[in-house]
PQR file of N, CA, C, O and H, with PARSE charges and radii, in Angstrom:
ATOM      1  N   MET A   1       0.837  -1.168  -0.006 -0.4000 1.5000
ATOM      2  CA  MET A   1       0.007   0.026  -0.053 -0.0000 2.0000
ATOM      3  C   MET A   1       0.830   1.276  -0.034  0.5500 1.7000
ATOM      4  O   MET A   1       1.875   1.290   0.617 -0.5500 1.4000
ATOM      5  N   MET A   2       0.440   2.299  -0.685 -0.4000 1.5000
ATOM      6  CA  MET A   2       1.191   3.575  -0.860 -0.0000 2.0000
ATOM      7  C   MET A   2       1.168   4.209   0.554  0.5500 1.7000
ATOM      8  O   MET A   2       0.236   4.008   1.332 -0.5500 1.4000
ATOM      9  H   MET A   2      -0.408   2.288  -1.214  0.4000 1.0000
ATOM     10  N   ASN A   3       2.243   4.989   0.850 -0.4000 1.5000
ATOM     11  CA  ASN A   3       2.148   5.676   1.980 -0.0000 2.0000
ATOM     12  C   ASN A   3       1.351   6.951   1.988  0.5500 1.7000
ATOM     13  O   ASN A   3       1.107   7.543   0.937 -0.5500 1.4000
ATOM     14  H   ASN A   3       3.000   5.153   0.217  0.4000 1.0000
ATOM     15  N   LEU A   4       0.961   7.359   3.104 -0.4000 1.5000
ATOM     16  CA  LEU A   4      -0.077   8.414   3.262 -0.0000 2.0000
ATOM     17  C   LEU A   4       0.422   9.741   2.622  0.5500 1.7000
ATOM     18  O   LEU A   4      -0.345  10.456   1.978 -0.5500 1.4000
ATOM     19  H   LEU A   4       1.159   6.878   3.958  0.4000 1.0000
ATOM     20  N   GLN A   5       1.596  10.017   2.798 -0.4000 1.5000
ATOM     21  CA  GLN A   5       2.071  11.287   2.296 -0.0000 2.0000
ATOM     22  C   GLN A   5       2.033  11.392   0.700  0.5500 1.7000
ATOM     23  O   GLN A   5       1.685  12.400   0.086 -0.5500 1.4000
ATOM     24  H   GLN A   5       2.219   9.436   3.322  0.4000 1.0000
ATOM     25  N   LYS A   6       2.439  10.218   0.146 -0.4000 1.5000
ATOM     26  CA  LYS A   6       2.435  10.188  -1.289 -0.0000 2.0000
ATOM     27  C   LYS A   6       0.922  10.229  -1.802  0.5500 1.7000
ATOM     28  O   LYS A   6       0.637  10.857  -2.821 -0.5500 1.4000
ATOM     29  H   LYS A   6       2.722   9.399   0.645  0.4000 1.0000
ATOM     30  N   LEU A   7       0.076   9.619  -1.147 -0.4000 1.5000
ATOM     31  CA  LEU A   7      -1.365   9.671  -1.620 -0.0000 2.0000
ATOM     32  C   LEU A   7      -1.950  11.035  -1.471  0.5500 1.7000
ATOM     33  O   LEU A   7      -2.727  11.480  -2.316 -0.5500 1.4000
ATOM     34  H   LEU A   7       0.308   9.109  -0.319  0.4000 1.0000
ATOM     35  N   GLN A   8      -1.575  11.740  -0.362 -0.4000 1.5000
ATOM     36  CA  GLN A   8      -2.029  13.076  -0.177 -0.0000 2.0000
ATOM     37  C   GLN A   8      -1.385  14.013  -1.226  0.5500 1.7000
ATOM     38  O   GLN A   8      -2.061  14.945  -1.661 -0.5500 1.4000
ATOM     39  H   GLN A   8      -0.945  11.378   0.325  0.4000 1.0000
ATOM     40  N   SER A   9      -0.271  13.845  -1.605 -0.4000 1.5000
ATOM     41  CA  SER A   9       0.445  14.600  -2.591 -0.0000 2.0000
ATOM     42  C   SER A   9      -0.186  14.314  -3.965  0.5500 1.7000
ATOM     43  O   SER A   9      -0.381  15.257  -4.733 -0.5500 1.4000
ATOM     44  H   SER A   9       0.278  13.087  -1.252  0.4000 1.0000
ATOM     45  N   TYR A  10      -0.498  13.117  -4.293 -0.4000 1.5000
ATOM     46  CA  TYR A  10      -1.246  12.841  -5.624 -0.0000 2.0000
ATOM     47  C   TYR A  10      -2.576  13.601  -5.495  0.5500 1.7000
ATOM     48  O   TYR A  10      -2.950  14.309  -6.430 -0.5500 1.4000
ATOM     49  H   TYR A  10      -0.340  12.351  -3.670  0.4000 1.0000
ATOM     50  N   ARG A  11      -3.306  13.482  -4.371 -0.4000 1.5000
ATOM     51  CA  ARG A  11      -4.549  14.115  -4.161 -0.0000 2.0000
ATOM     52  C   ARG A  11      -4.542  15.602  -4.524  0.5500 1.7000
ATOM     53  O   ARG A  11      -5.418  16.120  -5.217 -0.5500 1.4000
ATOM     54  H   ARG A  11      -3.003  12.907  -3.611  0.4000 1.0000
ATOM     55  N   GLY A  12      -3.410  16.303  -3.970 -0.4000 1.5000
ATOM     56  CA  GLY A  12      -3.247  17.725  -4.070 -0.0000 2.0000
ATOM     57  C   GLY A  12      -3.053  18.093  -5.561  0.5500 1.7000
ATOM     58  O   GLY A  12      -3.585  19.075  -6.080 -0.5500 1.4000
ATOM     59  H   GLY A  12      -2.698  15.882  -3.407  0.4000 1.0000
ATOM     60  N   GLY A  13      -2.266  17.241  -6.185 -0.4000 1.5000
ATOM     61  CA  GLY A  13      -2.075  17.563  -7.567 -0.0000 2.0000
ATOM     62  C   GLY A  13      -3.336  17.362  -8.448  0.5500 1.7000
ATOM     63  O   GLY A  13      -3.669  18.112  -9.365 -0.5500 1.4000
ATOM     64  H   GLY A  13      -1.834  16.444  -5.762  0.4000 1.0000
ATOM     65  N   THR A  14      -3.989  16.248  -8.045 -0.4000 1.5000
ATOM     66  CA  THR A  14      -5.304  16.010  -8.770 -0.0000 2.0000
ATOM     67  C   THR A  14      -6.327  17.329  -8.621  0.5500 1.7000
ATOM     68  O   THR A  14      -6.920  17.865  -9.557 -0.5500 1.4000
ATOM     69  H   THR A  14      -3.719  15.638  -7.300  0.4000 1.0000
ATOM     70  N   LYS A  15      -6.379  17.685  -7.321 -0.4000 1.5000
ATOM     71  CA  LYS A  15      -7.263  18.884  -7.085 -0.0000 2.0000
ATOM     72  C   LYS A  15      -6.852  20.054  -7.860  0.5500 1.7000
ATOM     73  O   LYS A  15      -7.688  20.773  -8.408 -0.5500 1.4000
ATOM     74  H   LYS A  15      -5.897  17.249  -6.561  0.4000 1.0000
ATOM     75  N   ARG A  16      -5.486  20.288  -7.931 -0.4000 1.5000
ATOM     76  CA  ARG A  16      -5.036  21.391  -8.759 -0.0000 2.0000
ATOM     77  C   ARG A  16      -5.357  21.262 -10.258  0.5500 1.7000
ATOM     78  O   ARG A  16      -5.651  22.259 -10.918 -0.5500 1.4000
ATOM     79  H   ARG A  16      -4.807  19.704  -7.486  0.4000 1.0000
ATOM     80  N   THR A  17      -5.303  20.092 -10.765 -0.4000 1.5000
ATOM     81  CA  THR A  17      -5.754  19.749 -12.087 -0.0000 2.0000
ATOM     82  C   THR A  17      -7.158  20.059 -12.374  0.5500 1.7000
ATOM     83  O   THR A  17      -7.498  20.637 -13.407 -0.5500 1.4000
ATOM     84  H   THR A  17      -5.064  19.283 -10.229  0.4000 1.0000
ATOM     85  N   ILE A  18      -8.004  19.662 -11.430 -0.4000 1.5000
ATOM     86  CA  ILE A  18      -9.487  19.785 -11.534 -0.0000 2.0000
ATOM     87  C   ILE A  18      -9.683  21.338 -11.597  0.5500 1.7000
ATOM     88  O   ILE A  18     -10.410  21.839 -12.454 -0.5500 1.4000
ATOM     89  H   ILE A  18      -7.728  19.193 -10.591  0.4000 1.0000
ATOM     90  N   ALA A  19      -9.007  22.094 -10.657 -0.4000 1.5000
ATOM     91  CA  ALA A  19      -9.242  23.519 -10.692 -0.0000 2.0000
ATOM     92  C   ALA A  19      -8.959  24.202 -11.968  0.5500 1.7000
ATOM     93  O   ALA A  19      -9.663  25.088 -12.453 -0.5500 1.4000
ATOM     94  H   ALA A  19      -8.416  21.688  -9.961  0.4000 1.0000
ATOM     95  N   THR A  20      -7.826  23.703 -12.497 -0.4000 1.5000
ATOM     96  CA  THR A  20      -7.299  24.244 -13.896 -0.0000 2.0000
ATOM     97  C   THR A  20      -8.421  23.836 -14.921  0.5500 1.7000
ATOM     98  O   THR A  20      -8.882  24.696 -15.671 -0.5500 1.4000
ATOM     99  H   THR A  20      -7.254  22.984 -12.104  0.4000 1.0000
ATOM    100  N   LEU A  21      -8.810  22.702 -14.958 -0.4000 1.5000
ATOM    101  CA  LEU A  21      -9.763  22.208 -15.931 -0.0000 2.0000
ATOM    102  C   LEU A  21     -11.143  23.036 -15.836  0.5500 1.7000
ATOM    103  O   LEU A  21     -11.744  23.372 -16.857 -0.5500 1.4000
ATOM    104  H   LEU A  21      -8.436  22.004 -14.348  0.4000 1.0000
ATOM    105  N   LEU A  22     -11.604  23.341 -14.540 -0.4000 1.5000
ATOM    106  CA  LEU A  22     -12.777  24.084 -14.349 -0.0000 2.0000
ATOM    107  C   LEU A  22     -12.576  25.513 -14.984  0.5500 1.7000
ATOM    108  O   LEU A  22     -13.442  26.006 -15.706 -0.5500 1.4000
ATOM    109  H   LEU A  22     -11.116  23.068 -13.711  0.4000 1.0000
ATOM    110  N   GLU A  23     -11.387  26.159 -14.682 -0.4000 1.5000
ATOM    111  CA  GLU A  23     -11.105  27.356 -15.344 -0.0000 2.0000
ATOM    112  C   GLU A  23     -11.124  27.371 -16.948  0.5500 1.7000
ATOM    113  O   GLU A  23     -11.654  28.267 -17.605 -0.5500 1.4000
ATOM    114  H   GLU A  23     -10.683  25.758 -14.095  0.4000 1.0000
ATOM    115  N   LYS A  24     -10.543  26.376 -17.425 -0.4000 1.5000
ATOM    116  CA  LYS A  24     -10.597  26.130 -18.940 -0.0000 2.0000
ATOM    117  C   LYS A  24     -12.032  26.011 -19.426  0.5500 1.7000
ATOM    118  O   LYS A  24     -12.416  26.597 -20.438 -0.5500 1.4000
ATOM    119  H   LYS A  24     -10.113  25.648 -16.891  0.4000 1.0000
ATOM    120  N   ILE A  25     -12.745  25.307 -18.749 -0.4000 1.5000
ATOM    121  CA  ILE A  25     -14.188  25.081 -19.107 -0.0000 2.0000
ATOM    122  C   ILE A  25     -14.868  26.349 -19.159  0.5500 1.7000
ATOM    123  O   ILE A  25     -15.595  26.670 -20.099 -0.5500 1.4000
ATOM    124  H   ILE A  25     -12.433  24.830 -17.927  0.4000 1.0000
ATOM    125  N   GLU A  26     -14.617  27.130 -18.070 -0.4000 1.5000
ATOM    126  CA  GLU A  26     -15.350  28.406 -18.098 -0.0000 2.0000
ATOM    127  C   GLU A  26     -14.940  29.376 -19.301  0.5500 1.7000
ATOM    128  O   GLU A  26     -15.734  30.087 -19.917 -0.5500 1.4000
ATOM    129  H   GLU A  26     -14.027  26.868 -17.307  0.4000 1.0000
ATOM    130  N   GLU A  27     -13.588  29.283 -19.526 -0.4000 1.5000
ATOM    131  CA  GLU A  27     -13.090  30.180 -20.709 -0.0000 2.0000
ATOM    132  C   GLU A  27     -13.755  29.652 -21.945  0.5500 1.7000
ATOM    133  O   GLU A  27     -14.234  30.445 -22.756 -0.5500 1.4000
ATOM    134  H   GLU A  27     -12.943  28.705 -19.026  0.4000 1.0000
ATOM    135  N   LYS A  28     -13.811  28.359 -22.133 -0.4000 1.5000
ATOM    136  CA  LYS A  28     -14.428  27.764 -23.465 -0.0000 2.0000
ATOM    137  C   LYS A  28     -15.837  28.007 -23.601  0.5500 1.7000
ATOM    138  O   LYS A  28     -16.401  28.044 -24.694 -0.5500 1.4000
ATOM    139  H   LYS A  28     -13.422  27.714 -21.474  0.4000 1.0000
ATOM    140  N   LYS A  29     -16.481  28.195 -22.352 -0.4000 1.5000
ATOM    141  CA  LYS A  29     -17.991  28.482 -22.573 -0.0000 2.0000
ATOM    142  C   LYS A  29     -18.266  29.845 -23.238  0.5500 1.7000
ATOM    143  O   LYS A  29     -19.300  30.085 -23.862 -0.5500 1.4000
ATOM    144  H   LYS A  29     -16.022  28.164 -21.463  0.4000 1.0000
ATOM    145  N   GLU A  30     -17.250  30.722 -23.052 -0.4000 1.5000
ATOM    146  CA  GLU A  30     -17.385  31.980 -23.773 -0.0000 2.0000
ATOM    147  C   GLU A  30     -16.966  31.882 -25.258  0.5500 1.7000
ATOM    148  O   GLU A  30     -17.707  32.367 -26.112 -0.5500 1.4000
ATOM    149  H   GLU A  30     -16.410  30.527 -22.545  0.4000 1.0000
ATOM    150  N   LYS A  31     -15.795  31.268 -25.605 -0.4000 1.5000
ATOM    151  CA  LYS A  31     -15.313  31.328 -26.927 -0.0000 2.0000
ATOM    152  C   LYS A  31     -14.740  29.993 -27.318  0.5500 1.7000
ATOM    153  O   LYS A  31     -13.688  29.979 -27.957 -0.5500 1.4000
ATOM    154  H   LYS A  31     -15.193  30.873 -24.911  0.4000 1.0000
ATOM    155  N   GLY A  32     -15.394  28.771 -26.960 -0.4000 1.5000
ATOM    156  CA  GLY A  32     -14.905  27.573 -27.427 -0.0000 2.0000
ATOM    157  C   GLY A  32     -15.894  26.896 -28.144  0.5500 1.7000
ATOM    158  O   GLY A  32     -17.012  27.392 -28.287 -0.5500 1.4000
ATOM    159  H   GLY A  32     -16.248  28.782 -26.440  0.4000 1.0000
ATOM    160  N   THR A  33     -15.561  25.713 -28.649 -0.4000 1.5000
ATOM    161  CA  THR A  33     -16.503  24.815 -29.431 -0.0000 2.0000
ATOM    162  C   THR A  33     -17.024  23.805 -28.471  0.5500 1.7000
ATOM    163  O   THR A  33     -16.458  23.600 -27.398 -0.5500 1.4000
ATOM    164  H   THR A  33     -14.653  25.310 -28.532  0.4000 1.0000
ATOM    165  N   LEU A  34     -18.212  23.102 -28.883 -0.4000 1.5000
ATOM    166  CA  LEU A  34     -18.786  22.144 -28.034 -0.0000 2.0000
ATOM    167  C   LEU A  34     -17.765  20.937 -27.948  0.5500 1.7000
ATOM    168  O   LEU A  34     -17.642  20.287 -26.909 -0.5500 1.4000
ATOM    169  H   LEU A  34     -18.673  23.268 -29.756  0.4000 1.0000
ATOM    170  N   ILE A  35     -17.073  20.685 -29.042 -0.4000 1.5000
ATOM    171  CA  ILE A  35     -16.153  19.530 -29.047 -0.0000 2.0000
ATOM    172  C   ILE A  35     -15.107  19.741 -27.897  0.5500 1.7000
ATOM    173  O   ILE A  35     -14.796  18.825 -27.137 -0.5500 1.4000
ATOM    174  H   ILE A  35     -17.172  21.213 -29.885  0.4000 1.0000
ATOM    175  N   GLU A  36     -14.551  21.087 -27.811 -0.4000 1.5000
ATOM    176  CA  GLU A  36     -13.511  21.346 -26.840 -0.0000 2.0000
ATOM    177  C   GLU A  36     -14.078  21.200 -25.494  0.5500 1.7000
ATOM    178  O   GLU A  36     -13.438  20.559 -24.661 -0.5500 1.4000
ATOM    179  H   GLU A  36     -14.804  21.832 -28.429  0.4000 1.0000
ATOM    180  N   ILE A  37     -15.228  21.731 -25.184 -0.4000 1.5000
ATOM    181  CA  ILE A  37     -15.923  21.635 -23.930 -0.0000 2.0000
ATOM    182  C   ILE A  37     -16.065  20.205 -23.524  0.5500 1.7000
ATOM    183  O   ILE A  37     -15.693  19.819 -22.416 -0.5500 1.4000
ATOM    184  H   ILE A  37     -15.748  22.252 -25.861  0.4000 1.0000
ATOM    185  N   ASN A  38     -16.604  19.417 -24.416 -0.4000 1.5000
ATOM    186  CA  ASN A  38     -16.910  18.055 -24.163 -0.0000 2.0000
ATOM    187  C   ASN A  38     -15.657  17.245 -23.848  0.5500 1.7000
ATOM    188  O   ASN A  38     -15.641  16.358 -22.995 -0.5500 1.4000
ATOM    189  H   ASN A  38     -16.906  19.731 -25.316  0.4000 1.0000
ATOM    190  N   SER A  39     -14.607  17.603 -24.588 -0.4000 1.5000
ATOM    191  CA  SER A  39     -13.192  16.963 -24.279 -0.0000 2.0000
ATOM    192  C   SER A  39     -12.853  17.225 -22.935  0.5500 1.7000
ATOM    193  O   SER A  39     -12.569  16.300 -22.173 -0.5500 1.4000
ATOM    194  H   SER A  39     -14.620  18.324 -25.281  0.4000 1.0000
ATOM    195  N   LEU A  40     -12.859  18.558 -22.531 -0.4000 1.5000
ATOM    196  CA  LEU A  40     -12.451  18.860 -21.172 -0.0000 2.0000
ATOM    197  C   LEU A  40     -13.375  18.301 -20.045  0.5500 1.7000
ATOM    198  O   LEU A  40     -12.916  18.002 -18.942 -0.5500 1.4000
ATOM    199  H   LEU A  40     -13.090  19.309 -23.150  0.4000 1.0000
ATOM    200  N   LEU A  41     -14.658  18.175 -20.353 -0.4000 1.5000
ATOM    201  CA  LEU A  41     -15.561  17.488 -19.458 -0.0000 2.0000
ATOM    202  C   LEU A  41     -15.241  16.081 -19.179  0.5500 1.7000
ATOM    203  O   LEU A  41     -15.410  15.608 -18.056 -0.5500 1.4000
ATOM    204  H   LEU A  41     -15.032  18.417 -21.248  0.4000 1.0000
ATOM    205  N   LYS A  42     -14.739  15.333 -20.259 -0.4000 1.5000
ATOM    206  CA  LYS A  42     -14.409  13.998 -20.106 -0.0000 2.0000
ATOM    207  C   LYS A  42     -13.163  13.793 -19.298  0.5500 1.7000
ATOM    208  O   LYS A  42     -13.022  12.847 -18.523 -0.5500 1.4000
ATOM    209  H   LYS A  42     -14.601  15.717 -21.171  0.4000 1.0000
ATOM    210  N   ILE A  43     -12.241  14.750 -19.521 -0.4000 1.5000
ATOM    211  CA  ILE A  43     -10.930  14.780 -18.669 -0.0000 2.0000
ATOM    212  C   ILE A  43     -11.325  15.052 -17.310  0.5500 1.7000
ATOM    213  O   ILE A  43     -10.834  14.353 -16.423 -0.5500 1.4000
ATOM    214  H   ILE A  43     -12.355  15.518 -20.151  0.4000 1.0000
ATOM    215  N   LEU A  44     -12.165  15.993 -17.010 -0.4000 1.5000
ATOM    216  CA  LEU A  44     -12.608  16.351 -15.700 -0.0000 2.0000
ATOM    217  C   LEU A  44     -13.289  15.203 -14.976  0.5500 1.7000
ATOM    218  O   LEU A  44     -13.092  14.998 -13.778 -0.5500 1.4000
ATOM    219  H   LEU A  44     -12.563  16.561 -17.730  0.4000 1.0000
ATOM    220  N   GLU A  45     -14.080  14.472 -15.710 -0.4000 1.5000
ATOM    221  CA  GLU A  45     -14.816  13.274 -15.126 -0.0000 2.0000
ATOM    222  C   GLU A  45     -13.771  12.230 -14.711  0.5500 1.7000
ATOM    223  O   GLU A  45     -13.969  11.573 -13.689 -0.5500 1.4000
ATOM    224  H   GLU A  45     -14.240  14.639 -16.683  0.4000 1.0000
ATOM    225  N   THR A  46     -12.693  12.048 -15.434 -0.4000 1.5000
ATOM    226  CA  THR A  46     -11.691  11.076 -15.105 -0.0000 2.0000
ATOM    227  C   THR A  46     -10.921  11.531 -13.931  0.5500 1.7000
ATOM    228  O   THR A  46     -10.613  10.703 -13.074 -0.5500 1.4000
ATOM    229  H   THR A  46     -12.532  12.581 -16.264  0.4000 1.0000
ATOM    230  N   LYS A  47     -10.568  12.813 -13.808 -0.4000 1.5000
ATOM    231  CA  LYS A  47      -9.933  13.303 -12.670 -0.0000 2.0000
ATOM    232  C   LYS A  47     -10.708  13.283 -11.460  0.5500 1.7000
ATOM    233  O   LYS A  47     -10.141  12.988 -10.408 -0.5500 1.4000
ATOM    234  H   LYS A  47     -10.818  13.486 -14.504  0.4000 1.0000
ATOM    235  N   VAL A  48     -12.080  13.593 -11.477 -0.4000 1.5000
ATOM    236  CA  VAL A  48     -12.834  13.509 -10.360 -0.0000 2.0000
ATOM    237  C   VAL A  48     -13.012  11.986  -9.842  0.5500 1.7000
ATOM    238  O   VAL A  48     -13.143  11.718  -8.648 -0.5500 1.4000
ATOM    239  H   VAL A  48     -12.541  13.833 -12.332  0.4000 1.0000
ATOM    240  N   GLU A  49     -13.002  11.060 -10.829 -0.4000 1.5000
ATOM    241  CA  GLU A  49     -12.953   9.621 -10.383 -0.0000 2.0000
ATOM    242  C   GLU A  49     -11.674   9.317  -9.733  0.5500 1.7000
ATOM    243  O   GLU A  49     -11.653   8.637  -8.708 -0.5500 1.4000
ATOM    244  H   GLU A  49     -12.896  11.278 -11.799  0.4000 1.0000
ATOM    245  N   MET A  50     -10.561   9.801 -10.293 -0.4000 1.5000
ATOM    246  CA  MET A  50      -9.265   9.660  -9.695 -0.0000 2.0000
ATOM    247  C   MET A  50      -9.245  10.185  -8.192  0.5500 1.7000
ATOM    248  O   MET A  50      -8.722   9.510  -7.306 -0.5500 1.4000
ATOM    249  H   MET A  50     -10.578  10.354 -11.127  0.4000 1.0000
ATOM    250  N   LEU A  51      -9.811  11.362  -7.957 -0.4000 1.5000
ATOM    251  CA  LEU A  51      -9.825  12.065  -6.771 -0.0000 2.0000
ATOM    252  C   LEU A  51     -10.617  11.194  -5.710  0.5500 1.7000
ATOM    253  O   LEU A  51     -10.240  11.099  -4.542 -0.5500 1.4000
ATOM    254  H   LEU A  51     -10.236  11.910  -8.678  0.4000 1.0000
ATOM    255  N   GLU A  52     -11.679  10.604  -6.181 -0.4000 1.5000
ATOM    256  CA  GLU A  52     -12.628   9.719  -5.317 -0.0000 2.0000
ATOM    257  C   GLU A  52     -11.846   8.550  -4.891  0.5500 1.7000
ATOM    258  O   GLU A  52     -11.875   8.128  -3.735 -0.5500 1.4000
ATOM    259  H   GLU A  52     -11.986  10.681  -7.130  0.4000 1.0000
ATOM    260  N   THR A  53     -11.145   8.027  -5.840 -0.4000 1.5000
ATOM    261  CA  THR A  53     -10.244   6.767  -5.509 -0.0000 2.0000
ATOM    262  C   THR A  53      -9.262   7.096  -4.566  0.5500 1.7000
ATOM    263  O   THR A  53      -9.120   6.376  -3.578 -0.5500 1.4000
ATOM    264  H   THR A  53     -11.122   8.370  -6.780  0.4000 1.0000
ATOM    265  N   LEU A  54      -8.439   8.271  -4.770 -0.4000 1.5000
ATOM    266  CA  LEU A  54      -7.387   8.592  -3.868 -0.0000 2.0000
ATOM    267  C   LEU A  54      -8.002   8.792  -2.454  0.5500 1.7000
ATOM    268  O   LEU A  54      -7.474   8.272  -1.471 -0.5500 1.4000
ATOM    269  H   LEU A  54      -8.554   8.856  -5.572  0.4000 1.0000
ATOM    270  N   ASN A  55      -9.184   9.593  -2.358 -0.4000 1.5000
ATOM    271  CA  ASN A  55      -9.796   9.769  -1.092 -0.0000 2.0000
ATOM    272  C   ASN A  55     -10.140   8.348  -0.345  0.5500 1.7000
ATOM    273  O   ASN A  55      -9.900   8.205   0.854 -0.5500 1.4000
ATOM    274  H   ASN A  55      -9.613  10.016  -3.156  0.4000 1.0000
ATOM    275  N   GLU A  56     -10.657   7.424  -1.058 -0.4000 1.5000
ATOM    276  CA  GLU A  56     -10.860   6.150  -0.550 -0.0000 2.0000
ATOM    277  C   GLU A  56      -9.499   5.489   0.034  0.5500 1.7000
ATOM    278  O   GLU A  56      -9.425   5.017   1.169 -0.5500 1.4000
ATOM    279  H   GLU A  56     -10.852   7.540  -2.032  0.4000 1.0000
ATOM    280  N   LYS A  57      -8.546   5.518  -0.799 -0.4000 1.5000
ATOM    281  CA  LYS A  57      -7.256   4.961  -0.409 -0.0000 2.0000
ATOM    282  C   LYS A  57      -6.764   5.649   0.947  0.5500 1.7000
ATOM    283  O   LYS A  57      -6.415   5.023   1.947 -0.5500 1.4000
ATOM    284  H   LYS A  57      -8.606   5.902  -1.721  0.4000 1.0000
ATOM    285  N   ILE A  58      -6.793   7.014   0.820 -0.4000 1.5000
ATOM    286  CA  ILE A  58      -6.311   7.675   2.062 -0.0000 2.0000
ATOM    287  C   ILE A  58      -7.058   7.311   3.313  0.5500 1.7000
ATOM    288  O   ILE A  58      -6.521   7.060   4.392 -0.5500 1.4000
ATOM    289  H   ILE A  58      -7.076   7.523   0.007  0.4000 1.0000
ATOM    290  N   LEU A  59      -8.372   7.307   3.062 -0.4000 1.5000
ATOM    291  CA  LEU A  59      -9.257   6.776   4.173 -0.0000 2.0000
ATOM    292  C   LEU A  59      -8.907   5.393   4.686  0.5500 1.7000
ATOM    293  O   LEU A  59      -8.777   5.171   5.890 -0.5500 1.4000
ATOM    294  H   LEU A  59      -8.808   7.512   2.186  0.4000 1.0000
ATOM    295  N   SER A  60      -8.759   4.491   3.772 -0.4000 1.5000
ATOM    296  CA  SER A  60      -8.366   3.063   4.321 -0.0000 2.0000
ATOM    297  C   SER A  60      -6.990   3.111   4.921  0.5500 1.7000
ATOM    298  O   SER A  60      -6.738   2.392   5.888 -0.5500 1.4000
ATOM    299  H   SER A  60      -8.864   4.672   2.794  0.4000 1.0000
ATOM    300  N   THR A  61      -6.020   3.968   4.375 -0.4000 1.5000
ATOM    301  CA  THR A  61      -4.732   4.028   4.962 -0.0000 2.0000
ATOM    302  C   THR A  61      -4.828   4.518   6.367  0.5500 1.7000
ATOM    303  O   THR A  61      -4.215   3.926   7.255 -0.5500 1.4000
ATOM    304  H   THR A  61      -6.225   4.552   3.589  0.4000 1.0000
ATOM    305  N   LEU A  62      -5.590   5.604   6.630 -0.4000 1.5000
ATOM    306  CA  LEU A  62      -5.770   6.091   7.894 -0.0000 2.0000
ATOM    307  C   LEU A  62      -6.477   5.044   8.914  0.5500 1.7000
ATOM    308  O   LEU A  62      -6.099   4.900  10.077 -0.5500 1.4000
ATOM    309  H   LEU A  62      -6.088   6.085   5.908  0.4000 1.0000
ATOM    310  N   LYS A  63      -7.493   4.375   8.355 -0.4000 1.5000
ATOM    311  CA  LYS A  63      -8.151   3.349   9.216 -0.0000 2.0000
ATOM    312  C   LYS A  63      -7.048   2.222   9.593  0.5500 1.7000
ATOM    313  O   LYS A  63      -7.040   1.766  10.737 -0.5500 1.4000
ATOM    314  H   LYS A  63      -7.799   4.493   7.411  0.4000 1.0000
ATOM    315  N   LEU A  64      -6.197   1.816   8.705 -0.4000 1.5000
ATOM    316  CA  LEU A  64      -5.216   0.806   9.012 -0.0000 2.0000
ATOM    317  C   LEU A  64      -4.247   1.318   9.980  0.5500 1.7000
ATOM    318  O   LEU A  64      -3.718   0.556  10.789 -0.5500 1.4000
ATOM    319  H   LEU A  64      -6.204   2.187   7.776  0.4000 1.0000
ATOM    320  N   THR A  65      -3.977   2.607   9.938 -0.4000 1.5000
ATOM    321  CA  THR A  65      -3.063   3.248  10.870 -0.0000 2.0000
ATOM    322  C   THR A  65      -3.545   3.345  12.354  0.5500 1.7000
ATOM    323  O   THR A  65      -2.834   3.160  13.342 -0.5500 1.4000
ATOM    324  H   THR A  65      -4.407   3.225   9.280  0.4000 1.0000
ATOM    325  N   GLU A  66      -4.949   3.684  12.342 -0.4000 1.5000
ATOM    326  CA  GLU A  66      -5.617   3.777  13.645 -0.0000 2.0000
ATOM    327  C   GLU A  66      -5.694   2.376  14.348  0.5500 1.7000
ATOM    328  O   GLU A  66      -5.588   2.273  15.570 -0.5500 1.4000
ATOM    329  H   GLU A  66      -5.526   3.834  11.539  0.4000 1.0000
ATOM    330  N   SER A  67      -5.868   1.389  13.582 -0.4000 1.5000
ATOM    331  CA  SER A  67      -6.112  -0.003  14.107 -0.0000 2.0000
ATOM    332  C   SER A  67      -4.763  -0.688  14.559  0.5500 1.7000
ATOM    333  O   SER A  67      -4.791  -1.802  15.083 -0.5500 1.4000
ATOM    334  H   SER A  67      -5.954   1.473  12.589  0.4000 1.0000
ATOM    335  N   ARG A  68      -3.637  -0.038  14.358 -0.4000 1.5000
ATOM    336  CA  ARG A  68      -2.404  -0.601  14.734 -0.0000 2.0000
ATOM    337  C   ARG A  68      -2.171  -0.221  16.361  0.5500 1.7000
ATOM    338  O   ARG A  68      -1.155  -0.600  16.944 -0.5500 1.4000
ATOM    339  H   ARG A  68      -3.614   0.867  13.933  0.4000 1.0000
TER
END
């Protein structure tokens, strides 16, 4: 199992990526094509799923640490 710090670091990077994607989507709403927006939304969906997985891994790592 990955160590907690590494998981938290990955989660931080994923959150920053999500924030950047949200900004890009906002920009594209003004002057982008539907294809560009859909592409960004698909990437966003993948990143949100990654974030959920990381949160679950962090939670289970914390539970393992507590039970020791």
